[in-house]
């Protein structure tokens, strides 16, 4: 075989080996260093705000970092407080209306049992008494087996539920520890951000530095664009639901719309976790007008979400709408709900690497000087 092709194959295998080895090393190291990776990401995100405080307010950089972290924590705490306040308000409202709705549900169940279940039971009992002893024994044995399976399933669920309580309780100290280390890592990384950048500039080639800057710039644009897109989608959903509930003259329309906007973050379930039980209850309660109105509103929300999500994501992140839609679908089919977030992220990374000419440089390296 020609030595040129052998050299190309060896360089290709070297590139593949470095990529796989780097991915494996990152995977295993991230298991023990993830608080510092979180700190690096947070430092990357708050760096513009830190620079603003440092230049405009003439703060020392450590103080600017501290102020940025305080603002970040205040925003997070404010959102959590708002969420808790809405939950408490909703709980108080439910506490006042649930007993009445529960009475309606119990009355519906009683009427259904009296009108449907008891006559059906009498028919089944009459047919059962007409069977011979062997057939009756077979039916009883099957019913017992089904009962054992249901009982076993319920028992396993209860056992697993109570068994997971100690794990959940133990998670809180671990989460607090991770949060503390992440905040400390964010502070120290952000404080010495430009010193670390200068150190990286000394050990990396100029071409690698230029490519890295291009990739980071695209990732920053895409990351902020992704959050902007999600905020836009949630806002659109909340406004549509609010208008629909006001038209339907539903009480606490603002609170319900805000709750629906928050749960809209959950992929696929989203507003359905609120609307579907609500529609079913209104059907059971005989309020068909409201049930139909809620059903129409839910369909409108679903349709606008499916139409607007690829378009808004693509415009905010800077990707082709079809490529974004494919990334969403492939990510969901590959790793589930998390893939709806990671799919566009992976696409952004590949797009950034392409714009930074990383793939071209790798191909030139593999081909060698003979190209």
mmCIF file of N, CA and C in Angstrom, residues 226 265-268 327-346:
data_model
loop_
_atom_site.group_PDB
_atom_site.id
_atom_site.type_symbol
_atom_site.label_atom_id
_atom_site.label_comp_id
_atom_site.label_asym_id
_atom_site.label_seq_id
_atom_site.Cartn_x
_atom_site.Cartn_y
_atom_site.Cartn_z
ATOM 1 N N UNK A 226 -31.067 30.247 23.591
ATOM 2 C CA UNK A 226 -31.939 29.152 24.013
ATOM 3 C C UNK A 226 -32.829 29.588 25.179
ATOM 4 N N UNK A 265 -42.596 24.280 30.835
ATOM 5 C CA UNK A 265 -41.181 23.941 30.685
ATOM 6 C C UNK A 265 -41.013 22.439 30.519
ATOM 7 N N UNK A 266 -41.905 21.643 31.160
ATOM 8 C CA UNK A 266 -41.787 20.187 31.097
ATOM 9 C C UNK A 266 -42.082 19.733 29.674
ATOM 10 N N UNK A 267 -41.147 19.055 29.010
ATOM 11 C CA UNK A 267 -41.385 18.645 27.619
ATOM 12 C C UNK A 267 -42.557 17.672 27.507
ATOM 13 N N UNK A 268 -43.346 17.846 26.472
ATOM 14 C CA UNK A 268 -44.465 16.990 26.088
ATOM 15 C C UNK A 268 -45.597 17.006 27.108
ATOM 16 N N UNK A 327 -32.973 17.920 15.172
ATOM 17 C CA UNK A 327 -32.212 17.764 16.419
ATOM 18 C C UNK A 327 -33.146 17.504 17.596
ATOM 19 N N UNK A 328 -34.286 18.199 17.639
ATOM 20 C CA UNK A 328 -35.258 17.972 18.709
ATOM 21 C C UNK A 328 -35.784 16.540 18.669
ATOM 22 N N UNK A 329 -36.149 16.069 17.478
ATOM 23 C CA UNK A 329 -36.733 14.726 17.350
ATOM 24 C C UNK A 329 -35.701 13.646 17.659
ATOM 25 N N UNK A 330 -34.493 13.774 17.073
ATOM 26 C CA UNK A 330 -33.450 12.769 17.307
ATOM 27 C C UNK A 330 -33.053 12.743 18.780
ATOM 28 N N UNK A 331 -32.926 13.921 19.392
ATOM 29 C CA UNK A 331 -32.577 13.969 20.814
ATOM 30 C C UNK A 331 -33.620 13.311 21.681
ATOM 31 N N UNK A 332 -34.913 13.547 21.362
ATOM 32 C CA UNK A 332 -35.990 12.935 22.151
ATOM 33 C C UNK A 332 -36.006 11.429 21.980
ATOM 34 N N UNK A 333 -35.852 10.945 20.742
ATOM 35 C CA UNK A 333 -35.890 9.505 20.502
ATOM 36 C C UNK A 333 -34.663 8.798 21.064
ATOM 37 N N UNK A 334 -33.563 9.531 21.215
ATOM 38 C CA UNK A 334 -32.324 8.906 21.683
ATOM 39 C C UNK A 334 -32.265 8.811 23.203
ATOM 40 N N UNK A 335 -32.472 9.923 23.891
ATOM 41 C CA UNK A 335 -32.316 9.927 25.356
ATOM 42 C C UNK A 335 -33.532 10.482 26.071
ATOM 43 N N UNK A 336 -34.657 10.646 25.376
ATOM 44 C CA UNK A 336 -35.880 11.066 26.047
ATOM 45 C C UNK A 336 -36.003 12.571 26.176
ATOM 46 N N UNK A 337 -36.675 12.997 27.277
ATOM 47 C CA UNK A 337 -36.980 14.415 27.476
ATOM 48 C C UNK A 337 -35.719 15.278 27.487
ATOM 49 N N UNK A 338 -34.642 14.756 28.103
ATOM 50 C CA UNK A 338 -33.403 15.530 28.169
ATOM 51 C C UNK A 338 -32.855 15.804 26.777
ATOM 52 N N UNK A 339 -33.163 14.931 25.836
ATOM 53 C CA UNK A 339 -32.691 15.122 24.471
ATOM 54 C C UNK A 339 -33.290 16.334 23.793
ATOM 55 N N UNK A 340 -34.458 16.792 24.272
ATOM 56 C CA UNK A 340 -35.056 17.999 23.706
ATOM 57 C C UNK A 340 -34.213 19.233 24.001
ATOM 58 N N UNK A 341 -33.379 19.149 25.026
ATOM 59 C CA UNK A 341 -32.451 20.239 25.338
ATOM 60 C C UNK A 341 -31.074 19.959 24.744
ATOM 61 N N UNK A 342 -30.604 18.709 24.902
ATOM 62 C CA UNK A 342 -29.264 18.376 24.443
ATOM 63 C C UNK A 342 -29.180 18.303 22.926
ATOM 64 N N UNK A 343 -30.286 17.946 22.259
ATOM 65 C CA UNK A 343 -30.263 17.859 20.805
ATOM 66 C C UNK A 343 -29.845 19.173 20.154
ATOM 67 N N UNK A 344 -30.560 20.288 20.424
ATOM 68 C CA UNK A 344 -30.117 21.578 19.872
ATOM 69 C C UNK A 344 -28.735 22.001 20.349
ATOM 70 N N UNK A 345 -28.372 21.637 21.604
ATOM 71 C CA UNK A 345 -27.041 22.002 22.108
ATOM 72 C C UNK A 345 -25.949 21.317 21.282
ATOM 73 N N UNK A 346 -26.133 20.018 21.026
ATOM 74 C CA UNK A 346 -25.156 19.295 20.201
ATOM 75 C C UNK A 346 -25.087 19.894 18.804
#
